[in-house]
Structures are given as structure tokens and as C-alpha cells.
Amino acid sequence: MHATPSPPGRGLAGLGPALGTAGVVLALWYLLAHSGSVAPGLLPTPGRTAAALADSARSGALAADLGASLSRAGQGFALGAVIGSALGFTTGYLPVVSAAVTPVVSFLRPIPAIALVPLATAWFGIGESAKRLLIAYAVLLAVWLYVHDGVSRVPVSHLRAARSLGAPLRRRFTEVLLPAAAPAVLAALRYGASVALLALVAAELGGADSGLAYRLQVDGQFLRVDRMFAGLLVLGLLGVTVDLVLAAVGRRFVHWSAS
Amino acid sequence: MSLGVRLEALSAGYGSAAPVLELTDLEFPPGSFTALLGPSGCGKSTVLGLVAGFVRPTAGRVTAGSEPVRGPGPERGVVFQHYALFPWRTARGNVEFALKRLGLPRAERRRRALAALAEVGLAEGAQKYPAQLSGGMQQRVALARALAAEPEVLLMDEPFGALDALTRTRMQSLLRELWQRRGTTVLFVTHDIDEALALAGRVIVLGGSPGRVLADHAVPAGPPDPDLRALIARHLGSE
């Protein structure tokens, strides 16, 4: 018996150059901050940033903010991803539906989520549901577009072959359309997750009493650049982590695709 | 076990554009092996699509056995030019996809899939994914998959067009062998005159715009007949 193919050597091996670049950036930051050419009030040293991060971790503020933000982004993402995927499969598979809704999507898509914050506040107040809906909306549009594109690119010969082999509609969906579109769905979810973080920041800046972006705003009012740097670091790391996790999960399911 | 196919006053086209096909009547008796020969754009693939049920005629009708064709169906198997294998399934998984229709127990399905792969000389590659197989091997899997569904008509759209000459010759003898064993009605689309003569008992030359039948020749068994080849080449060249 032959073994199933193992995915090519990505993942850990690819981390080398990335860590190298991070090291260079860190070194430049260190040199610039210690050179005295920038006022310390504007650019914190890596050491002070680390200390600010450790402070907020010790006080529990970091965990509380991270928890609030992750909960919002996670719920908004889940809602948007489910609806966006469903719409993407529908419009990608049925050109008639696609022709009807494409103009609407083309109009809505260029409007950034942050532009919708005032409207979302007016409609839903500044509570949690307004934030979740804003994130869900931004994720929905992004996921819809990617999934639609992937589904409409499923080779017609795959669907024809399935019909000629006597597969009924249900099997054509679960055994052909779903796996054929899976690489695109995975790409859509990764992109959707990054959009969720962007929308999260927009939503929290629009009025919140907790969360990573809320904390950034508060720290900004007190000109605590060390804390702001720490917050930005956490946001960036969060994005990278989520993407790595989704990519790793995806590779398990989409083992046949090179992307 | 095979069905005859009849085309009656068949025309096909896409939208308001000029029709791609205007056929007189054609009949393919059960168990026959017919090559549809012609240059690209002559409508030969459209004929196959009409019989497969992928394309609807603008006029006329197609019957397989006694039933009019209303859409794709498992009694009319298709082998595609670019194999159309599912890349997320192994060779065995692709063949099992075709067998699911029969409602067999899992072990029996697996046994039959392996037997079908062995029949096309691919017992070794059963656990491999299409991306791990050469073009010729992929087309063997596609053939095994199409035959596993036990079609009564096999429709082949330039199935060996993307293969190198040697692999192509091997696939041609494999196909002849399978056809002799099973007696399935075969419609084989190609633009290669020698392939048509090597495989088929009848060669239909299509051409013109809209496409129509230019010539219809029985191919006698035995060694290739240079006069027949020259005659068919003239029909093709008159385009």
C-alpha cells in the first residue's frame, strides 16, 4: 500500500526567513530608539514596550481586552463566514442569481467598514451586537466574493462527469462542488479573518469600553506610546496567529491542492 | 449490454449565433464503434455533448435505446479529453464514486474498484492521487471510472489527444481490447485520421460550418487500407 502524500515542507521550515526579517526590524527599532534622534516620548525602546506589555499582562488588562476583542471578532467572523459562504455557493453555482446581485455587491464592496460605524451606531447603539454585526457584514462581503469566485471556477467537466456517473444533486454538492471549491473557501476564510480584525478595530474605535483597539485609543489620549506599541504588537501577532492556524487546519482538509 | 443511439434531424447552436451543427439523421447500432472525425470547430464534440445530454439540441432529437435523451445519465458514460478526475480522491476513490450509484456494501465497492483499475492495468496506482499519476495513467483511471458505472454507450471526446505517441498507441489497444470484451457502443471523437482508422469500424467525417456529415465509411477489419485512408483524407482536406 502506498502512503498518502504528505504536504510539502511548508510551515516550520518557512519560518526561518520570517524570523530573520523580524530580527532585523527589531534591531533597527532598537538602534533608532537608542540613537537619540527621535524623542523618547514618540518612539519607545523595545525594552520599554516589552515592559508595558508585561505590565498589562500582569494586571489582567491584556487578557480582558484580548478576550473582549476575540469574542467580538470570533462571533462576527463566524456569522459573516457562514452567510458569506452560503451566498458564495449560491451565486457561484447559479449564474442567474449572480447576475442579479453582482451590481449590489460591486457597490457595497468599496465602502470600508469604518465608514459604516456611525450608521451602525445610529441603528444598533454602541452595544456588542452593533460591533458583531459590523464585523459580520465586512466578513460576509469578503468571504462571499472569494467563495463565489472559487465556486464559479469549478471545472464544468467535474460537474458533468458527476452527472454522467449518475450522482444525484445532493452527492454532486457534497462530493464534487464542496471539495472542488474547498481551496477557495479556505482562502476566503483566511482573508475573512484578516477583514474581521480590521473591522474589529473600526468597531471598537467607534465606541467601546473594552478591547485591544479601545485600549489603544485610551493609551493614545494619554500619549503612552509604549503601551500603544505593545497594543499594536498584540494586534499584529493576533492576525498572524489566526492566519497560521487557519492555514494549518486548511492543509489538513485540502491536502491535494498546492495553494 | 449496449444501446443504440439515433440522431434525428439534429441541430445545435449557442444563443442567437449561427448554428454549429446541422446533421442529417445518423444511427449508431448497439455495440458499434464509430469514430467522429473532423477538424476543430466542425461540431464533433457538440455531437458528443448532445448524446451525453450536456447540450440541448435547437431542433431534432437524440434517442439512446428507446428513450429520448433529456440530460446526462449513467447509461451514457463519458471520457473527457482532460480526464476530469476528482483531484481530492485517489484513483480508487474516483472509481468508487461511479460505483456508489449501485448501492453496494463498502467492501464490495472497494473490491470492484480495484478490479476495474486492474482491468486498465493500474492495480499498482490505486492509492495514488491524480496529481501523482502521468497523463496516460490518469486517462486509464478515467476509463476505469467510466466503465465502472456500467454504461451502455461510451462517449469519448478526444481522450488520447493530450498523450504522447507511445502512450497513445497503448491506450488505443487497451480501448480496443475493452470494447471487444464488453461490446459497449462507442462514439469516439478525434481529429486524427489514423487513430480513427485504427479503432473504429466506421468513420464519419464531419466538416463545414455549420457542421454536417461529409462522409460515412465502413472500415473493413484487417490491415489498414491505404486507399480508404487517402479517400478520407480527401474528404477532410476538402474543408
CSV table of C-alpha atoms in Angstrom, one decimal:
chain,number,residue,atom,x,y,z
A,1,MET,CA,0.0,0.0,0.0
A,2,HIS,CA,1.2,3.5,-0.8
A,3,ALA,CA,1.1,6.1,1.8
A,4,THR,CA,-1.0,9.2,1.2
A,5,PRO,CA,1.1,12.2,0.2
A,6,SER,CA,2.4,14.3,2.9
A,7,PRO,CA,2.2,18.1,2.3
A,8,PRO,CA,5.4,19.6,1.0
A,9,GLY,CA,7.7,21.2,3.6
A,10,ARG,CA,5.9,24.3,4.5
A,11,GLY,CA,5.1,25.6,7.9
A,12,LEU,CA,8.1,25.5,10.3
A,13,ALA,CA,10.7,25.5,7.6
A,14,GLY,CA,9.2,28.7,6.1
A,15,LEU,CA,9.6,30.4,9.5
A,16,GLY,CA,13.4,30.9,9.1
A,17,PRO,CA,13.4,33.9,6.8
A,18,ALA,CA,10.4,35.4,8.6
A,19,LEU,CA,12.2,35.3,11.9
A,20,GLY,CA,15.3,36.7,10.3
A,21,THR,CA,13.3,39.7,9.0
A,22,ALA,CA,11.7,40.2,12.4
A,23,GLY,CA,15.2,40.2,13.9
A,24,VAL,CA,16.4,42.9,11.5
A,25,VAL,CA,13.3,45.1,12.2
A,26,LEU,CA,13.8,44.7,15.9
A,27,ALA,CA,17.5,45.6,15.6
A,28,LEU,CA,16.7,48.7,13.6
A,29,TRP,CA,14.0,49.7,16.0
A,30,TYR,CA,16.4,49.3,18.9
A,31,LEU,CA,19.1,51.4,17.2
A,32,LEU,CA,16.7,54.1,16.2
A,33,ALA,CA,15.1,54.3,19.6
A,34,HIS,CA,18.5,54.5,21.4
A,35,SER,CA,20.2,56.8,18.9
A,36,GLY,CA,18.6,59.9,20.5
A,37,SER,CA,17.4,61.2,17.1
A,38,VAL,CA,13.8,60.6,17.9
A,39,ALA,CA,12.2,62.0,21.1
A,40,PRO,CA,11.6,59.1,23.6
A,41,GLY,CA,8.0,60.4,24.0
A,42,LEU,CA,7.4,59.5,20.4
A,43,LEU,CA,9.3,56.2,19.9
A,44,PRO,CA,9.6,53.8,22.9
A,45,THR,CA,12.5,51.4,23.1
A,46,PRO,CA,11.8,47.7,22.6
A,47,GLY,CA,12.6,47.3,26.3
A,48,ARG,CA,10.0,49.8,27.4
A,49,THR,CA,7.5,48.3,25.0
A,50,ALA,CA,8.1,44.9,26.5
A,51,ALA,CA,7.8,46.3,30.0
A,52,ALA,CA,4.4,47.9,29.1
A,53,LEU,CA,3.3,44.6,27.6
A,54,ALA,CA,4.4,42.7,30.7
A,55,ASP,CA,2.5,45.3,32.9
A,56,SER,CA,-0.8,44.8,31.1
A,57,ALA,CA,-0.3,41.1,31.2
A,58,ARG,CA,0.3,41.1,34.9
A,59,SER,CA,-2.6,43.4,35.7
A,60,GLY,CA,-5.0,41.3,33.7
A,61,ALA,CA,-5.9,44.1,31.4
A,62,LEU,CA,-4.4,42.4,28.4
A,63,ALA,CA,-6.4,39.2,29.0
A,64,ALA,CA,-9.6,41.1,29.4
A,65,ASP,CA,-9.0,43.2,26.3
A,66,LEU,CA,-7.9,40.2,24.3
A,67,GLY,CA,-10.9,38.2,25.5
A,68,ALA,CA,-13.4,41.0,24.6
A,69,SER,CA,-11.8,41.6,21.2
A,70,LEU,CA,-11.6,37.9,20.3
A,71,SER,CA,-15.2,37.3,21.3
A,72,ARG,CA,-16.4,40.1,19.1
A,73,ALA,CA,-14.2,39.2,16.2
A,74,GLY,CA,-14.9,35.5,16.5
A,75,GLN,CA,-18.7,35.8,16.7
A,76,GLY,CA,-18.8,38.4,13.9
A,77,PHE,CA,-16.4,36.3,11.8
A,78,ALA,CA,-18.5,33.1,12.3
A,79,LEU,CA,-21.7,34.8,11.4
A,80,GLY,CA,-20.2,36.5,8.3
A,81,ALA,CA,-18.3,33.5,7.1
A,82,VAL,CA,-21.4,31.2,7.3
A,83,ILE,CA,-23.7,33.6,5.4
A,84,GLY,CA,-21.0,34.7,3.0
A,85,SER,CA,-20.1,31.1,2.1
A,86,ALA,CA,-23.8,30.2,1.6
A,87,LEU,CA,-24.2,33.2,-0.7
A,88,GLY,CA,-21.0,32.4,-2.5
A,89,PHE,CA,-22.1,28.9,-3.3
A,90,THR,CA,-25.5,30.1,-4.4
A,91,THR,CA,-24.3,32.9,-6.7
A,92,GLY,CA,-21.2,30.9,-7.9
A,93,TYR,CA,-23.3,27.9,-8.9
A,94,LEU,CA,-26.3,29.8,-10.3
A,95,PRO,CA,-25.2,32.4,-12.9
A,96,VAL,CA,-28.8,33.9,-12.9
A,97,VAL,CA,-28.7,34.8,-9.2
A,98,SER,CA,-25.1,36.1,-9.7
A,99,ALA,CA,-26.1,38.5,-12.5
A,100,ALA,CA,-28.9,39.9,-10.2
A,101,VAL,CA,-26.8,40.5,-7.1
A,102,THR,CA,-23.3,41.4,-8.6
A,103,PRO,CA,-24.2,45.1,-9.1
A,104,VAL,CA,-25.2,45.4,-5.5
A,105,VAL,CA,-22.0,43.7,-4.2
A,106,SER,CA,-19.9,45.9,-6.5
A,107,PHE,CA,-21.5,48.9,-5.0
A,108,LEU,CA,-21.1,47.9,-1.4
A,109,ARG,CA,-17.6,46.3,-1.5
A,110,PRO,CA,-15.5,49.5,-1.8
A,111,ILE,CA,-17.2,51.1,1.2
A,112,PRO,CA,-14.8,50.4,4.1
A,113,ALA,CA,-16.3,49.0,7.3
A,114,ILE,CA,-15.1,52.1,9.3
A,115,ALA,CA,-17.4,54.3,7.1
A,116,LEU,CA,-20.3,52.3,8.4
A,117,VAL,CA,-19.5,52.8,12.1
A,118,PRO,CA,-21.7,55.9,12.5
A,119,LEU,CA,-24.6,54.2,10.8
A,120,ALA,CA,-24.2,51.0,12.8
A,121,THR,CA,-24.2,53.1,16.0
A,122,ALA,CA,-27.3,55.0,15.0
A,123,TRP,CA,-29.1,51.8,14.2
A,124,PHE,CA,-27.9,49.4,16.8
A,125,GLY,CA,-26.4,51.7,19.5
A,126,ILE,CA,-22.9,51.2,20.9
A,127,GLY,CA,-23.6,47.7,22.4
A,128,GLU,CA,-21.9,44.4,21.5
A,129,SER,CA,-24.5,43.5,18.8
A,130,ALA,CA,-23.6,46.6,16.8
A,131,LYS,CA,-20.0,45.6,16.8
A,132,ARG,CA,-20.6,42.0,15.9
A,133,LEU,CA,-22.9,42.9,13.1
A,134,LEU,CA,-20.4,45.4,11.7
A,135,ILE,CA,-17.7,42.7,11.7
A,136,ALA,CA,-20.1,40.1,10.3
A,137,TYR,CA,-21.0,42.4,7.5
A,138,ALA,CA,-17.4,43.1,6.5
A,139,VAL,CA,-16.5,39.4,6.7
A,140,LEU,CA,-19.6,38.4,4.8
A,141,LEU,CA,-18.8,40.6,1.7
A,142,ALA,CA,-15.2,39.4,1.7
A,143,VAL,CA,-16.0,35.7,2.1
A,144,TRP,CA,-18.9,35.9,-0.4
A,145,LEU,CA,-16.7,37.3,-3.1
A,146,TYR,CA,-13.9,34.7,-2.7
A,147,VAL,CA,-16.2,31.8,-2.4
A,148,HIS,CA,-18.3,32.9,-5.3
A,149,ASP,CA,-15.2,33.2,-7.4
A,150,GLY,CA,-14.0,29.7,-6.4
A,151,VAL,CA,-17.3,28.0,-7.0
A,152,SER,CA,-17.8,29.6,-10.4
A,153,ARG,CA,-14.3,28.4,-11.4
A,154,VAL,CA,-15.1,24.7,-10.5
A,155,PRO,CA,-14.4,23.0,-13.8
A,156,VAL,CA,-17.6,22.3,-15.7
A,157,SER,CA,-16.2,18.9,-16.6
A,158,HIS,CA,-16.2,17.8,-12.9
A,159,LEU,CA,-19.9,18.5,-12.6
A,160,ARG,CA,-20.6,16.9,-16.0
A,161,ALA,CA,-18.6,13.8,-15.1
A,162,ALA,CA,-20.6,13.5,-11.8
A,163,ARG,CA,-23.9,13.8,-13.6
A,164,SER,CA,-22.8,11.2,-16.2
A,165,LEU,CA,-21.8,8.9,-13.4
A,166,GLY,CA,-25.4,9.1,-12.0
A,167,ALA,CA,-24.7,11.2,-8.9
A,168,PRO,CA,-27.9,12.9,-7.7
A,169,LEU,CA,-27.9,16.6,-6.8
A,170,ARG,CA,-27.0,16.0,-3.1
A,171,ARG,CA,-23.9,14.0,-4.0
A,172,ARG,CA,-22.9,16.5,-6.7
A,173,PHE,CA,-22.9,19.1,-4.0
A,174,THR,CA,-21.2,17.3,-1.1
A,175,GLU,CA,-18.8,15.1,-3.1
A,176,VAL,CA,-18.0,17.4,-6.0
A,177,LEU,CA,-18.8,21.1,-5.6
A,178,LEU,CA,-17.8,21.3,-1.9
A,179,PRO,CA,-14.3,19.6,-2.3
A,180,ALA,CA,-13.7,21.3,-5.6
A,181,ALA,CA,-14.3,24.7,-4.0
A,182,ALA,CA,-12.6,23.9,-0.7
A,183,PRO,CA,-9.3,25.6,-1.6
A,184,ALA,CA,-11.2,28.8,-2.5
A,185,VAL,CA,-13.2,28.5,0.7
A,186,LEU,CA,-10.0,28.2,2.7
A,187,ALA,CA,-8.6,31.3,1.0
A,188,ALA,CA,-11.8,33.1,1.7
A,189,LEU,CA,-11.8,32.2,5.4
A,190,ARG,CA,-8.2,33.4,5.8
A,191,TYR,CA,-9.0,36.7,4.0
A,192,GLY,CA,-12.2,37.0,6.0
A,193,ALA,CA,-10.3,36.6,9.3
A,194,SER,CA,-8.0,39.5,8.4
A,195,VAL,CA,-11.0,41.6,7.5
A,196,ALA,CA,-12.6,40.7,10.8
A,197,LEU,CA,-9.6,42.1,12.6
A,198,LEU,CA,-9.8,45.3,10.5
A,199,ALA,CA,-13.5,45.7,11.2
A,200,LEU,CA,-12.9,44.9,14.9
A,201,VAL,CA,-10.6,47.9,15.2
A,202,ALA,CA,-13.1,50.1,13.4
A,203,ALA,CA,-15.9,48.9,15.6
A,204,GLU,CA,-14.0,49.4,18.9
A,205,LEU,CA,-12.7,52.9,17.9
A,206,GLY,CA,-16.4,53.8,17.3
A,207,GLY,CA,-17.2,53.4,20.9
A,208,ALA,CA,-16.4,50.6,23.4
A,209,ASP,CA,-15.3,50.1,27.0
A,210,SER,CA,-13.0,47.2,26.4
A,211,GLY,CA,-10.9,45.6,23.7
A,212,LEU,CA,-7.5,45.9,22.1
A,213,ALA,CA,-8.4,48.9,19.9
A,214,TYR,CA,-10.3,50.6,22.7
A,215,ARG,CA,-7.1,50.3,24.8
A,216,LEU,CA,-5.1,51.8,22.0
A,217,GLN,CA,-7.4,54.8,21.9
A,218,VAL,CA,-7.2,55.3,25.7
A,219,ASP,CA,-3.4,55.0,25.6
A,220,GLY,CA,-3.4,57.5,22.8
A,221,GLN,CA,-5.2,60.1,24.9
A,222,PHE,CA,-2.5,59.8,27.5
A,223,LEU,CA,0.2,59.7,24.9
A,224,ARG,CA,1.5,56.3,26.2
A,225,VAL,CA,3.4,55.3,23.1
A,226,ASP,CA,5.0,52.3,24.9
A,227,ARG,CA,1.6,50.9,25.6
A,228,MET,CA,0.3,51.8,22.1
A,229,PHE,CA,3.3,49.9,20.6
A,230,ALA,CA,2.5,47.0,22.9
A,231,GLY,CA,-1.1,47.0,21.7
A,232,LEU,CA,-0.2,47.2,18.1
A,233,LEU,CA,2.2,44.3,18.6
A,234,VAL,CA,-0.5,42.2,20.1
A,235,LEU,CA,-2.9,43.0,17.2
A,236,GLY,CA,-0.3,42.1,14.7
A,237,LEU,CA,0.6,38.8,16.4
A,238,LEU,CA,-3.1,38.0,16.7
A,239,GLY,CA,-3.5,38.4,13.0
A,240,VAL,CA,-0.5,36.2,12.2
A,241,THR,CA,-1.6,33.5,14.7
A,242,VAL,CA,-5.1,33.3,13.4
A,243,ASP,CA,-3.8,33.1,9.8
A,244,LEU,CA,-1.3,30.4,10.7
A,245,VAL,CA,-3.9,28.3,12.5
A,246,LEU,CA,-6.4,28.6,9.6
A,247,ALA,CA,-3.7,27.7,7.1
A,248,ALA,CA,-2.7,24.7,9.1
A,249,VAL,CA,-6.2,23.5,9.6
A,250,GLY,CA,-6.8,24.1,5.9
A,251,ARG,CA,-3.8,22.0,4.8
A,252,ARG,CA,-5.3,19.0,6.6
A,253,PHE,CA,-8.5,19.2,4.7
A,254,VAL,CA,-7.2,20.4,1.3
A,255,HIS,CA,-4.2,18.2,1.1
A,256,TRP,CA,-4.4,17.8,-2.7
A,257,SER,CA,-4.1,21.5,-3.5
A,258,ALA,CA,-0.8,23.2,-3.9
A,259,SER,CA,-2.1,26.6,-2.7
B,1,MET,CA,-25.2,-4.9,-22.9
B,2,SER,CA,-25.4,-1.9,-25.1
B,3,LEU,CA,-27.8,0.6,-26.5
B,4,GLY,CA,-28.1,2.0,-30.0
B,5,VAL,CA,-28.0,5.8,-30.5
B,6,ARG,CA,-30.1,7.7,-33.0
B,7,LEU,CA,-29.8,11.3,-34.1
B,8,GLU,CA,-32.8,12.6,-35.9
B,9,ALA,CA,-32.7,15.9,-37.9
B,10,LEU,CA,-30.5,17.3,-35.2
B,11,SER,CA,-29.3,20.9,-35.0
B,12,ALA,CA,-27.5,22.7,-32.2
B,13,GLY,CA,-26.2,26.2,-31.6
B,14,TYR,CA,-25.5,28.6,-28.8
B,15,GLY,CA,-27.8,31.5,-28.4
B,16,SER,CA,-28.6,33.5,-31.5
B,17,ALA,CA,-25.2,32.8,-33.1
B,18,ALA,CA,-25.1,30.7,-36.3
B,19,PRO,CA,-25.8,27.0,-35.6
B,20,VAL,CA,-22.7,24.9,-35.0
B,21,LEU,CA,-24.3,21.7,-36.2
B,22,GLU,CA,-26.8,20.7,-38.9
B,23,LEU,CA,-26.9,17.0,-39.1
B,24,THR,CA,-28.9,14.7,-41.3
B,25,ASP,CA,-30.0,11.6,-39.4
B,26,LEU,CA,-27.4,9.3,-38.0
B,27,GLU,CA,-27.8,5.9,-36.4
B,28,PHE,CA,-25.2,4.0,-34.3
B,29,PRO,CA,-26.2,0.4,-33.8
B,30,PRO,CA,-25.8,-1.3,-30.4
B,31,GLY,CA,-22.2,-2.5,-29.9
B,32,SER,CA,-20.8,-0.4,-32.8
B,33,PHE,CA,-17.5,1.5,-32.6
B,34,THR,CA,-17.8,4.8,-34.5
B,35,ALA,CA,-15.2,7.5,-34.9
B,36,LEU,CA,-16.3,11.1,-35.5
B,37,LEU,CA,-13.5,12.7,-37.4
B,38,GLY,CA,-13.1,16.3,-38.3
B,39,PRO,CA,-11.1,19.5,-37.9
B,40,SER,CA,-11.6,21.6,-34.7
B,41,GLY,CA,-14.8,23.6,-34.8
B,42,CYS,CA,-16.7,21.2,-37.0
B,43,GLY,CA,-19.2,20.3,-34.2
B,44,LYS,CA,-17.9,16.8,-33.5
B,45,SER,CA,-17.6,17.5,-29.8
B,46,THR,CA,-21.1,19.0,-29.9
B,47,VAL,CA,-22.5,15.8,-31.2
B,48,LEU,CA,-21.0,14.0,-28.2
B,49,GLY,CA,-22.3,16.7,-25.9
B,50,LEU,CA,-25.8,16.2,-27.3
B,51,VAL,CA,-25.7,12.4,-26.8
B,52,ALA,CA,-24.3,12.9,-23.3
B,53,GLY,CA,-27.1,15.3,-22.5
B,54,PHE,CA,-24.8,18.2,-21.7
B,55,VAL,CA,-26.0,20.3,-24.7
B,56,ARG,CA,-29.7,20.7,-25.7
B,57,PRO,CA,-30.5,20.5,-29.4
B,58,THR,CA,-32.1,23.5,-31.0
B,59,ALA,CA,-34.0,21.1,-33.3
B,60,GLY,CA,-34.4,17.4,-33.7
B,61,ARG,CA,-33.8,14.7,-31.1
B,62,VAL,CA,-31.4,12.2,-29.7
B,63,THR,CA,-32.5,8.7,-28.6
B,64,ALA,CA,-30.5,6.2,-26.7
B,65,GLY,CA,-32.2,2.8,-27.0
B,66,SER,CA,-35.9,3.7,-26.9
B,67,GLU,CA,-35.6,6.7,-24.6
B,68,PRO,CA,-35.1,10.2,-25.8
B,69,VAL,CA,-32.1,11.9,-24.2
B,70,ARG,CA,-33.2,14.6,-21.7
B,71,GLY,CA,-30.0,15.1,-19.8
B,72,PRO,CA,-26.9,13.2,-18.6
B,73,GLY,CA,-27.4,9.7,-17.4
B,74,PRO,CA,-25.3,6.8,-16.2
B,75,GLU,CA,-26.2,4.6,-19.2
B,76,ARG,CA,-24.2,7.0,-21.3
B,77,GLY,CA,-20.6,7.2,-19.9
B,78,VAL,CA,-18.2,10.0,-20.8
B,79,VAL,CA,-14.4,10.0,-21.0
B,80,PHE,CA,-13.2,13.6,-21.2
B,81,GLN,CA,-10.2,15.0,-23.1
B,82,HIS,CA,-8.6,16.3,-19.9
B,83,TYR,CA,-9.7,13.3,-17.8
B,84,ALA,CA,-12.0,15.3,-15.4
B,85,LEU,CA,-10.7,13.2,-12.4
B,86,PHE,CA,-11.5,14.5,-9.0
B,87,PRO,CA,-8.1,15.6,-7.6
B,88,TRP,CA,-9.2,15.1,-4.0
B,89,ARG,CA,-9.9,11.4,-4.5
B,90,THR,CA,-7.4,8.7,-5.1
B,91,ALA,CA,-7.6,6.6,-8.3
B,92,ARG,CA,-9.6,4.1,-6.3
B,93,GLY,CA,-11.8,6.8,-4.8
B,94,ASN,CA,-12.5,8.1,-8.3
B,95,VAL,CA,-13.7,4.7,-9.4
B,96,GLU,CA,-15.7,4.2,-6.2
B,97,PHE,CA,-17.5,7.5,-7.0
B,98,ALA,CA,-19.0,5.8,-10.0
B,99,LEU,CA,-19.9,2.6,-8.1
B,100,LYS,CA,-21.8,4.4,-5.3
B,101,ARG,CA,-24.8,4.5,-7.5
B,102,LEU,CA,-25.2,0.8,-7.4
B,103,GLY,CA,-25.7,0.8,-3.6
B,104,LEU,CA,-23.1,-1.9,-2.9
B,105,PRO,CA,-21.6,-2.7,0.5
B,106,ARG,CA,-18.4,-0.8,1.1
B,107,ALA,CA,-16.1,-3.9,0.8
B,108,GLU,CA,-17.7,-4.9,-2.4
B,109,ARG,CA,-17.4,-1.4,-3.8
B,110,ARG,CA,-13.7,-1.4,-3.0
B,111,ARG,CA,-13.2,-4.8,-4.5
B,112,ARG,CA,-14.9,-3.8,-7.7
B,113,ALA,CA,-12.9,-0.5,-7.9
B,114,LEU,CA,-9.7,-2.4,-7.6
B,115,ALA,CA,-10.8,-4.9,-10.2
B,116,ALA,CA,-11.7,-2.0,-12.6
B,117,LEU,CA,-8.3,-0.4,-12.1
B,118,ALA,CA,-6.6,-3.8,-12.6
B,119,GLU,CA,-8.6,-4.1,-15.9
B,120,VAL,CA,-7.0,-1.0,-17.2
B,121,GLY,CA,-3.5,-2.0,-16.0
B,122,LEU,CA,-3.4,0.3,-13.0
B,123,ALA,CA,-3.6,-2.0,-10.0
B,124,GLU,CA,-0.4,-0.5,-8.6
B,125,GLY,CA,-1.6,3.1,-8.6
B,126,ALA,CA,-4.9,2.6,-6.8
B,127,GLN,CA,-3.9,4.6,-3.8
B,128,LYS,CA,-2.4,7.5,-5.7
B,129,TYR,CA,-3.9,10.9,-6.3
B,130,PRO,CA,-4.4,12.1,-9.9
B,131,ALA,CA,-1.6,14.7,-9.4
B,132,GLN,CA,0.8,11.8,-8.7
B,133,LEU,CA,-0.1,10.0,-12.0
B,134,SER,CA,1.1,10.6,-15.6
B,135,GLY,CA,-1.4,11.7,-18.2
B,136,GLY,CA,-1.7,8.2,-19.6
B,137,MET,CA,-2.4,6.8,-16.1
B,138,GLN,CA,-4.9,9.5,-15.4
B,139,GLN,CA,-6.8,8.6,-18.6
B,140,ARG,CA,-6.7,4.9,-17.6
B,141,VAL,CA,-8.3,5.9,-14.3
B,142,ALA,CA,-10.9,7.9,-16.2
B,143,LEU,CA,-11.7,5.0,-18.4
B,144,ALA,CA,-12.0,2.6,-15.4
B,145,ARG,CA,-14.3,5.1,-13.7
B,146,ALA,CA,-16.5,5.5,-16.8
B,147,LEU,CA,-16.7,1.7,-17.3
B,148,ALA,CA,-17.3,1.0,-13.6
B,149,ALA,CA,-20.7,2.8,-13.9
B,150,GLU,CA,-21.6,0.1,-16.4
B,151,PRO,CA,-22.6,2.4,-19.3
B,152,GLU,CA,-24.2,1.0,-22.4
B,153,VAL,CA,-22.8,3.8,-24.5
B,154,LEU,CA,-19.3,5.2,-24.1
B,155,LEU,CA,-18.7,8.7,-25.3
B,156,MET,CA,-15.1,9.7,-25.7
B,157,ASP,CA,-14.0,13.2,-26.6
B,158,GLU,CA,-10.5,13.2,-28.0
B,159,PRO,CA,-9.5,11.2,-24.9
B,160,PHE,CA,-5.9,10.5,-26.1
B,161,GLY,CA,-5.3,13.9,-27.7
B,162,ALA,CA,-3.1,15.1,-24.8
B,163,LEU,CA,-0.9,11.9,-24.7
B,164,ASP,CA,2.4,11.3,-26.3
B,165,ALA,CA,2.5,9.0,-29.3
B,166,LEU,CA,3.7,5.8,-27.5
B,167,THR,CA,1.2,6.1,-24.6
B,168,ARG,CA,-1.5,6.9,-27.1
B,169,THR,CA,-0.9,3.7,-29.1
B,170,ARG,CA,-1.0,1.7,-25.8
B,171,MET,CA,-4.3,3.3,-24.8
B,172,GLN,CA,-5.7,2.6,-28.2
B,173,SER,CA,-5.0,-1.1,-27.9
B,174,LEU,CA,-6.4,-1.1,-24.4
B,175,LEU,CA,-9.6,0.5,-25.6
B,176,ARG,CA,-10.0,-2.0,-28.5
B,177,GLU,CA,-9.5,-4.8,-26.0
B,178,LEU,CA,-12.0,-3.4,-23.5
B,179,TRP,CA,-14.6,-2.8,-26.3
B,180,GLN,CA,-14.2,-6.3,-27.7
B,181,ARG,CA,-14.7,-7.7,-24.2
B,182,ARG,CA,-17.7,-5.6,-23.3
B,183,GLY,CA,-19.4,-4.7,-26.5
B,184,THR,CA,-20.3,-1.3,-25.3
B,185,THR,CA,-21.5,1.1,-28.1
B,186,VAL,CA,-18.6,3.6,-28.5
B,187,LEU,CA,-18.7,7.1,-30.1
B,188,PHE,CA,-15.1,8.3,-30.3
B,189,VAL,CA,-14.3,11.9,-31.3
B,190,THR,CA,-10.9,12.6,-32.8
B,191,HIS,CA,-9.1,14.8,-35.4
B,192,ASP,CA,-6.5,12.1,-36.1
B,193,ILE,CA,-7.3,10.0,-39.2
B,194,ASP,CA,-5.0,7.2,-38.2
B,195,GLU,CA,-6.5,6.9,-34.8
B,196,ALA,CA,-10.0,6.8,-36.3
B,197,LEU,CA,-9.0,4.0,-38.7
B,198,ALA,CA,-7.1,2.0,-36.0
B,199,LEU,CA,-10.0,2.0,-33.6
B,200,ALA,CA,-13.3,2.2,-35.3
B,201,GLY,CA,-15.5,0.0,-37.5
B,202,ARG,CA,-17.0,3.1,-39.0
B,203,VAL,CA,-15.6,6.6,-39.6
B,204,ILE,CA,-17.8,9.6,-40.1
B,205,VAL,CA,-16.2,12.7,-41.4
B,206,LEU,CA,-17.7,16.0,-40.2
B,207,GLY,CA,-17.0,19.4,-41.5
B,208,GLY,CA,-18.3,22.7,-42.8
B,209,SER,CA,-20.0,25.5,-41.0
B,210,PRO,CA,-22.5,24.7,-39.7
B,211,GLY,CA,-21.1,21.2,-39.2
B,212,ARG,CA,-22.6,18.3,-41.2
B,213,VAL,CA,-21.7,14.8,-42.3
B,214,LEU,CA,-19.3,14.9,-45.2
B,215,ALA,CA,-18.7,11.2,-45.5
B,216,ASP,CA,-19.6,7.9,-43.8
B,217,HIS,CA,-17.3,5.0,-44.3
B,218,ALA,CA,-17.3,1.4,-43.0
B,219,VAL,CA,-13.8,0.4,-42.0
B,220,PRO,CA,-13.1,-3.2,-43.0
B,221,ALA,CA,-11.4,-5.4,-40.5
B,222,GLY,CA,-7.8,-6.4,-41.2
B,223,PRO,CA,-4.7,-4.4,-42.1
B,224,PRO,CA,-5.1,-0.7,-42.8
B,225,ASP,CA,-6.3,0.1,-46.3
B,226,PRO,CA,-4.3,3.0,-47.8
B,227,ASP,CA,-6.9,3.7,-50.4
B,228,LEU,CA,-9.6,4.3,-47.7
B,229,ARG,CA,-7.1,6.5,-45.8
B,230,ALA,CA,-6.5,8.5,-48.9
B,231,LEU,CA,-10.2,8.8,-49.6
B,232,ILE,CA,-11.0,10.0,-46.0
B,233,ALA,CA,-8.0,12.4,-46.1
B,234,ARG,CA,-9.5,13.9,-49.3
B,235,HIS,CA,-12.8,14.4,-47.5
B,236,LEU,CA,-11.0,16.1,-44.6
B,237,GLY,CA,-8.9,18.2,-47.0
B,238,SER,CA,-11.9,19.4,-48.9
B,239,GLU,CA,-12.6,21.6,-45.9
